[in-house]
Short mmCIF file of N, CA and C in Angstrom, two decimals:
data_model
loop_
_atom_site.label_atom_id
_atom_site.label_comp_id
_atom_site.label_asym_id
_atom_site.label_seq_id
_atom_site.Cartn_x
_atom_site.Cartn_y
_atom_site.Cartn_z
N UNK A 1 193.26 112.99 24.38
CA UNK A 1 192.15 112.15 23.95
C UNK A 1 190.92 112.51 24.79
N UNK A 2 189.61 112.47 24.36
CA UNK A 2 188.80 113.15 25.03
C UNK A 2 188.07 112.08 25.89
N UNK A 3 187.54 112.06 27.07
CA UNK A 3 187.12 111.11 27.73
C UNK A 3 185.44 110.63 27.25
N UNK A 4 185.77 109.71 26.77
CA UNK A 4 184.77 108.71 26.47
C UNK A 4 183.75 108.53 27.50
N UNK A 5 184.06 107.95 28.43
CA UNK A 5 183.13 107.49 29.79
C UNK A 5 182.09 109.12 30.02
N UNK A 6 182.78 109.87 30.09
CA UNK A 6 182.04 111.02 30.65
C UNK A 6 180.74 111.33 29.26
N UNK A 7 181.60 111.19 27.94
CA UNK A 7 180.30 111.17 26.99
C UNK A 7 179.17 110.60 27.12
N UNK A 8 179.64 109.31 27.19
CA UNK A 8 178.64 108.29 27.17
C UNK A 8 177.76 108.35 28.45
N UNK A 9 178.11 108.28 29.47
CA UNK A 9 177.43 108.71 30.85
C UNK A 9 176.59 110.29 31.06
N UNK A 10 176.81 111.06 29.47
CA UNK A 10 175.39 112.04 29.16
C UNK A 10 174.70 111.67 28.75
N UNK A 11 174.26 110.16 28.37
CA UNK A 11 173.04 109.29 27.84
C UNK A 11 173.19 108.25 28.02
N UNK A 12 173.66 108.10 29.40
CA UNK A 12 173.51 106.94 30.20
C UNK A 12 174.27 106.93 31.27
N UNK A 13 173.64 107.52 32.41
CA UNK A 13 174.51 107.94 33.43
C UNK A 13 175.33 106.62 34.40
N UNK A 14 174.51 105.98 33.75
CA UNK A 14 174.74 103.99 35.00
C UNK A 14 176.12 103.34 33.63
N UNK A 15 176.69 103.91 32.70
CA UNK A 15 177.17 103.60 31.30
C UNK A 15 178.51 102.29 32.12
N UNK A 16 178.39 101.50 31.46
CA UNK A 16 179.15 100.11 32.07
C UNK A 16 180.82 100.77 31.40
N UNK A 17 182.31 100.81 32.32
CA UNK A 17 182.96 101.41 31.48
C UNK A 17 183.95 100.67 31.14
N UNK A 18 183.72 99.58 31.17
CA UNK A 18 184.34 98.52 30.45
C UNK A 18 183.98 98.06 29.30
N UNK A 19 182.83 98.79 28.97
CA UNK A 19 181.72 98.28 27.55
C UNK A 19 182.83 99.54 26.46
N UNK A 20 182.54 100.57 27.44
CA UNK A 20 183.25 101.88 26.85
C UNK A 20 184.84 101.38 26.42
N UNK A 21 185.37 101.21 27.32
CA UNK A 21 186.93 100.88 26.66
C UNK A 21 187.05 99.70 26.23
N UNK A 22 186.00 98.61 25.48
CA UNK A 22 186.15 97.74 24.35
C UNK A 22 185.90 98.41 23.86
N UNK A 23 185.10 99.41 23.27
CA UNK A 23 184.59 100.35 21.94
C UNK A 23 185.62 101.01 21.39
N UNK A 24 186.54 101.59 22.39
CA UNK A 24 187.50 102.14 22.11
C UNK A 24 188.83 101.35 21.78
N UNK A 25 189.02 100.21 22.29
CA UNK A 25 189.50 99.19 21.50
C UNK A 25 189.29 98.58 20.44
N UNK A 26 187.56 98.51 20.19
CA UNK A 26 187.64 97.94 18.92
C UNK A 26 187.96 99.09 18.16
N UNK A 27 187.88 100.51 17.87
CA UNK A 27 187.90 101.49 16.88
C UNK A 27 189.32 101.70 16.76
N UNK A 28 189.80 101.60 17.87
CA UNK A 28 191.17 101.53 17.69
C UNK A 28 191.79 103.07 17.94
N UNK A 29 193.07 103.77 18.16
CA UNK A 29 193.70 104.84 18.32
C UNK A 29 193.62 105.27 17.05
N UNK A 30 193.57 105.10 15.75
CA UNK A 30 194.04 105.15 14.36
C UNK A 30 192.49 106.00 14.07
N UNK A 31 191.63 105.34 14.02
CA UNK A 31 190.12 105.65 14.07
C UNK A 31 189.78 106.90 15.04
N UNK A 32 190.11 106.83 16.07
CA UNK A 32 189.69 108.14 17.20
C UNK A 32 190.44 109.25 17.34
N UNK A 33 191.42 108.97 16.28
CA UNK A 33 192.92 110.03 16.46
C UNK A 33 192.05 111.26 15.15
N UNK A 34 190.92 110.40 14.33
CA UNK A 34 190.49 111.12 12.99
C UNK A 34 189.67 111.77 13.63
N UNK A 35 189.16 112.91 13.47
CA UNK A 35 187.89 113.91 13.86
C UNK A 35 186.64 113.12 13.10
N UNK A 36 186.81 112.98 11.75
CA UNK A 36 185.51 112.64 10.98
C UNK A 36 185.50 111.47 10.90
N UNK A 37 186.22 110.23 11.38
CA UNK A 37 186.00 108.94 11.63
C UNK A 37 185.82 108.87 12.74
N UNK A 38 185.62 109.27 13.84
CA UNK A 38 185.52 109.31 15.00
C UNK A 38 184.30 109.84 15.25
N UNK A 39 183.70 110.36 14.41
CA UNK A 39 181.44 110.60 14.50
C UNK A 39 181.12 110.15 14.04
N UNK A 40 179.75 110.11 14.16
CA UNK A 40 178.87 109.56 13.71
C UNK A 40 178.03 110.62 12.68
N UNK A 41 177.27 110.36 11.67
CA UNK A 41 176.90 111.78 10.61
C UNK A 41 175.57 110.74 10.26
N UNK A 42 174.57 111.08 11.40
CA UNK A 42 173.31 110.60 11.14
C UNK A 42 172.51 111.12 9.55
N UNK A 43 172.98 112.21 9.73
CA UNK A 43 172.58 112.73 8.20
C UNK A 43 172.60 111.82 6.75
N UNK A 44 173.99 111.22 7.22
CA UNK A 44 174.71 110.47 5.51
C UNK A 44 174.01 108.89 5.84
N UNK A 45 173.50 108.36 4.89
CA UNK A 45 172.48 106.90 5.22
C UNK A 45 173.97 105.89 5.28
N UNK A 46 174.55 106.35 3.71
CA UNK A 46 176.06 105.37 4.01
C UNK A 46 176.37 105.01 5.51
N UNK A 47 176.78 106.44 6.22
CA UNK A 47 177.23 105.76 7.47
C UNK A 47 176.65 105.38 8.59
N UNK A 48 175.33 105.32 8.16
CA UNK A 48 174.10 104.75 9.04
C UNK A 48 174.43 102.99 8.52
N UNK A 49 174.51 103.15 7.35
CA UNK A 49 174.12 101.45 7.09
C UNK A 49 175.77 101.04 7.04
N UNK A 50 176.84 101.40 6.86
CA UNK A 50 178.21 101.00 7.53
C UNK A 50 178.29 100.80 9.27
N UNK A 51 177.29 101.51 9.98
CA UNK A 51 177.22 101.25 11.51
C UNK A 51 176.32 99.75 11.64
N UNK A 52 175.66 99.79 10.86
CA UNK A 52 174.91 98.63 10.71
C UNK A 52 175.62 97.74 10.61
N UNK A 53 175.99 97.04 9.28
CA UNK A 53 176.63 96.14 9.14
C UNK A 53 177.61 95.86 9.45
N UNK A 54 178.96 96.68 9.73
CA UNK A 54 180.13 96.17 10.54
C UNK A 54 179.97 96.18 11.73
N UNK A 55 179.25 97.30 12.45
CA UNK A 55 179.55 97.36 14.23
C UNK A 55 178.23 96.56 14.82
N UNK A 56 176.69 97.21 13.92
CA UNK A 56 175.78 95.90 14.80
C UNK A 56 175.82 94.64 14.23
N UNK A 57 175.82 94.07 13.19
CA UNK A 57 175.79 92.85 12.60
C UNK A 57 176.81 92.34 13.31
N UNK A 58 178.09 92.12 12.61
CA UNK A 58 179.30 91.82 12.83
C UNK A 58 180.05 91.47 14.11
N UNK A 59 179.61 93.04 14.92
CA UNK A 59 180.61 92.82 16.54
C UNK A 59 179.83 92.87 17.38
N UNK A 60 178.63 92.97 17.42
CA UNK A 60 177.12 92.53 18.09
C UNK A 60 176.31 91.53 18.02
N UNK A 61 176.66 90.93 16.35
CA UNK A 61 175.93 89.84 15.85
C UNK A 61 174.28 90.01 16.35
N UNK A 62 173.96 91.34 15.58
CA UNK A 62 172.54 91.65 15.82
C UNK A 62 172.10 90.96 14.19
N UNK A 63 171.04 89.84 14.46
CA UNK A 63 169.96 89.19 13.47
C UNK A 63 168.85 89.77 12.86
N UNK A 64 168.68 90.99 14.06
CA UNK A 64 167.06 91.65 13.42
C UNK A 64 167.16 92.04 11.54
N UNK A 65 166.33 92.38 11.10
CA UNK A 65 166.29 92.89 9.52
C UNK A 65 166.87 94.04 9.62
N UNK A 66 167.20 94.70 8.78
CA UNK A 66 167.49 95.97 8.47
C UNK A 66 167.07 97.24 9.20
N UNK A 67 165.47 96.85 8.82
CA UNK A 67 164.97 97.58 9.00
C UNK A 67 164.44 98.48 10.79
N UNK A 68 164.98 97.25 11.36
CA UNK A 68 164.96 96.91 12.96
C UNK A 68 165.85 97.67 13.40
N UNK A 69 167.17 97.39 12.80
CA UNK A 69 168.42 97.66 13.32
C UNK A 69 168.44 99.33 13.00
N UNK A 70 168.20 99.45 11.60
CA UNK A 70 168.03 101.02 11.63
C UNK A 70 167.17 101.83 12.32
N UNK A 71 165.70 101.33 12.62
CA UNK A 71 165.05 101.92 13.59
C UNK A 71 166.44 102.02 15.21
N UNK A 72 166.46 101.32 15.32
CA UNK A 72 167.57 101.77 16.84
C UNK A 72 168.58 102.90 16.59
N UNK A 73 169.27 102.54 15.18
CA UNK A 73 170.15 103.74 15.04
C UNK A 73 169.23 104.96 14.75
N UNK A 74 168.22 104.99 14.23
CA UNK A 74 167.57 106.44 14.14
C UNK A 74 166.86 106.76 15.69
N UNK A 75 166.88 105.64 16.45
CA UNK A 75 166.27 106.37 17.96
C UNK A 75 167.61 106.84 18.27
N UNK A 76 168.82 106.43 18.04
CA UNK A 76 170.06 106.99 18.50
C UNK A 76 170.35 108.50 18.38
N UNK A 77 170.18 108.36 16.66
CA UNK A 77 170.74 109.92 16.23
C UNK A 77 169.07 110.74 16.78
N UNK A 78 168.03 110.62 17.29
CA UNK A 78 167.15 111.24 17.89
C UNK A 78 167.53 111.46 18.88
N UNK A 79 168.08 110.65 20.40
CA UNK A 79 168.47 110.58 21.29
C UNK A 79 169.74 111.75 21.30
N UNK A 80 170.20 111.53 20.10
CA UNK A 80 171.96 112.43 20.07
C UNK A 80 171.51 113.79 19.75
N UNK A 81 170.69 113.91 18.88
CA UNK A 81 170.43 115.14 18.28
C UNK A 81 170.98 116.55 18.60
N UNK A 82 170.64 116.93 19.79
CA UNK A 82 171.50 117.80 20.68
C UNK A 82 172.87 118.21 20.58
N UNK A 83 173.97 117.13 20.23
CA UNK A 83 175.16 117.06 19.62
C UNK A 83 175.34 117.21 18.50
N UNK A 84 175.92 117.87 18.35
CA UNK A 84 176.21 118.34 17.15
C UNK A 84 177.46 117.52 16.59
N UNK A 85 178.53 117.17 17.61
CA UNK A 85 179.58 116.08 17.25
C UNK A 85 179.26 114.60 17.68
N UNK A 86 178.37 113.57 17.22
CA UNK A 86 178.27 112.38 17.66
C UNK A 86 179.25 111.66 17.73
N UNK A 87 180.15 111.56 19.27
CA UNK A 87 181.25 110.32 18.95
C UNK A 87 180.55 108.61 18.66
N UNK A 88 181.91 108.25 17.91
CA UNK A 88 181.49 107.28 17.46
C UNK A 88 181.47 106.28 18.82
N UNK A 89 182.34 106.62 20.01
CA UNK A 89 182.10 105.59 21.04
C UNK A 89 180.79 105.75 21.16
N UNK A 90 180.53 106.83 21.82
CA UNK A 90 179.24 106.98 22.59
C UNK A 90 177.69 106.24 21.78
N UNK A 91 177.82 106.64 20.39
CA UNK A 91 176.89 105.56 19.61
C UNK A 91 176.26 104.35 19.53
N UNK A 92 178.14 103.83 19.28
CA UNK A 92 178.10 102.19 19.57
C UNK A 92 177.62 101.93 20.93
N UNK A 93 178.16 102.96 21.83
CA UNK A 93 177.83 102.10 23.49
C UNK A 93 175.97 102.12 23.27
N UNK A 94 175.47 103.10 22.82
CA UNK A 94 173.81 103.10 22.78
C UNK A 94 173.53 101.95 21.97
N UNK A 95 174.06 101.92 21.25
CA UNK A 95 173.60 100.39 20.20
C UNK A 95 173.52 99.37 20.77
N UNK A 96 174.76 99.27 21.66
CA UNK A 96 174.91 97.53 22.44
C UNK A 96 173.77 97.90 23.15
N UNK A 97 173.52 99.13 24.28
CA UNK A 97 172.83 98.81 25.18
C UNK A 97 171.00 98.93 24.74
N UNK A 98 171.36 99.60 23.86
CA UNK A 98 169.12 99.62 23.24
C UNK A 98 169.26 98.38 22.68
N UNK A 99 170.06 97.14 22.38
CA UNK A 99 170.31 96.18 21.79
C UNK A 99 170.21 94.63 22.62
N UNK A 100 170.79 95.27 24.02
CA UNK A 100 171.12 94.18 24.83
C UNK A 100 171.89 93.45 24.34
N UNK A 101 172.82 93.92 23.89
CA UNK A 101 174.38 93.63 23.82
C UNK A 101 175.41 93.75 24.40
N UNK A 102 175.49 94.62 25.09
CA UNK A 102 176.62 94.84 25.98
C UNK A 102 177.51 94.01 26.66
N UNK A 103 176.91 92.76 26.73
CA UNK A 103 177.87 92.02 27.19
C UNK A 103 179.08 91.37 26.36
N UNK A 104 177.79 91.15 24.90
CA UNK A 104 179.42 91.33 23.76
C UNK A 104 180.83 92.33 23.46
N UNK A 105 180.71 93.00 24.20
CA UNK A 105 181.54 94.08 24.46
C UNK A 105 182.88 93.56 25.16
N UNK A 106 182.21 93.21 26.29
CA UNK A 106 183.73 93.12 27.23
C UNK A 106 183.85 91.24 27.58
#
């Protein structure tokens, strides 16, 4: 399994890693065991607005509009760009934290 913490701590070196292994709890082994459920594909809007509504709405209980919430995920996949494989931890952990969420995490 590939280490999470070290991802996430390439875009966010201070990365809380207890935030990290709820993420990986919530996605579950089943989810991270998949290559293509396990990124993120800033490209496809679907799975821009599926990150939306299940992981920020839902397990963040982010209120902003739509249009809010997607601005953060598009500073994300800007931020990611460089990668060519966006894990899906490392995402979510940017979401909680450009979100000030993180504490819903752990």
């Amino acid at each position: 399994m590939s280490d999470y913490v070290a991802d996430v701590k390439k875009y966010s070196p201070g990365a809380d890693e207890a935030a990290v292994k709820a993420i990986e709890n919530y996605l579950g082994k089943g989810i991270l065991a998949q290559r293509d459920a396990s990124m993120v594909a800033c490209s496809d809007p679907d799975e821009l607005k599926r990150v939306r509504e299940n992981f920020c709405k839902k397990k963040l209980g982010l209120s902003q509009s739509d249009d809010e919430i997607d601005a953060v995920l598009q500073s994300i996949c800007q931020q990611m760009s460089g990668d060519n494989s966006k894990s899906r931890v490392t995402f979510y952990y940017l979401a909680a934290e450009k979100t000030g969420t993180l504490g819903k995490l752990t």
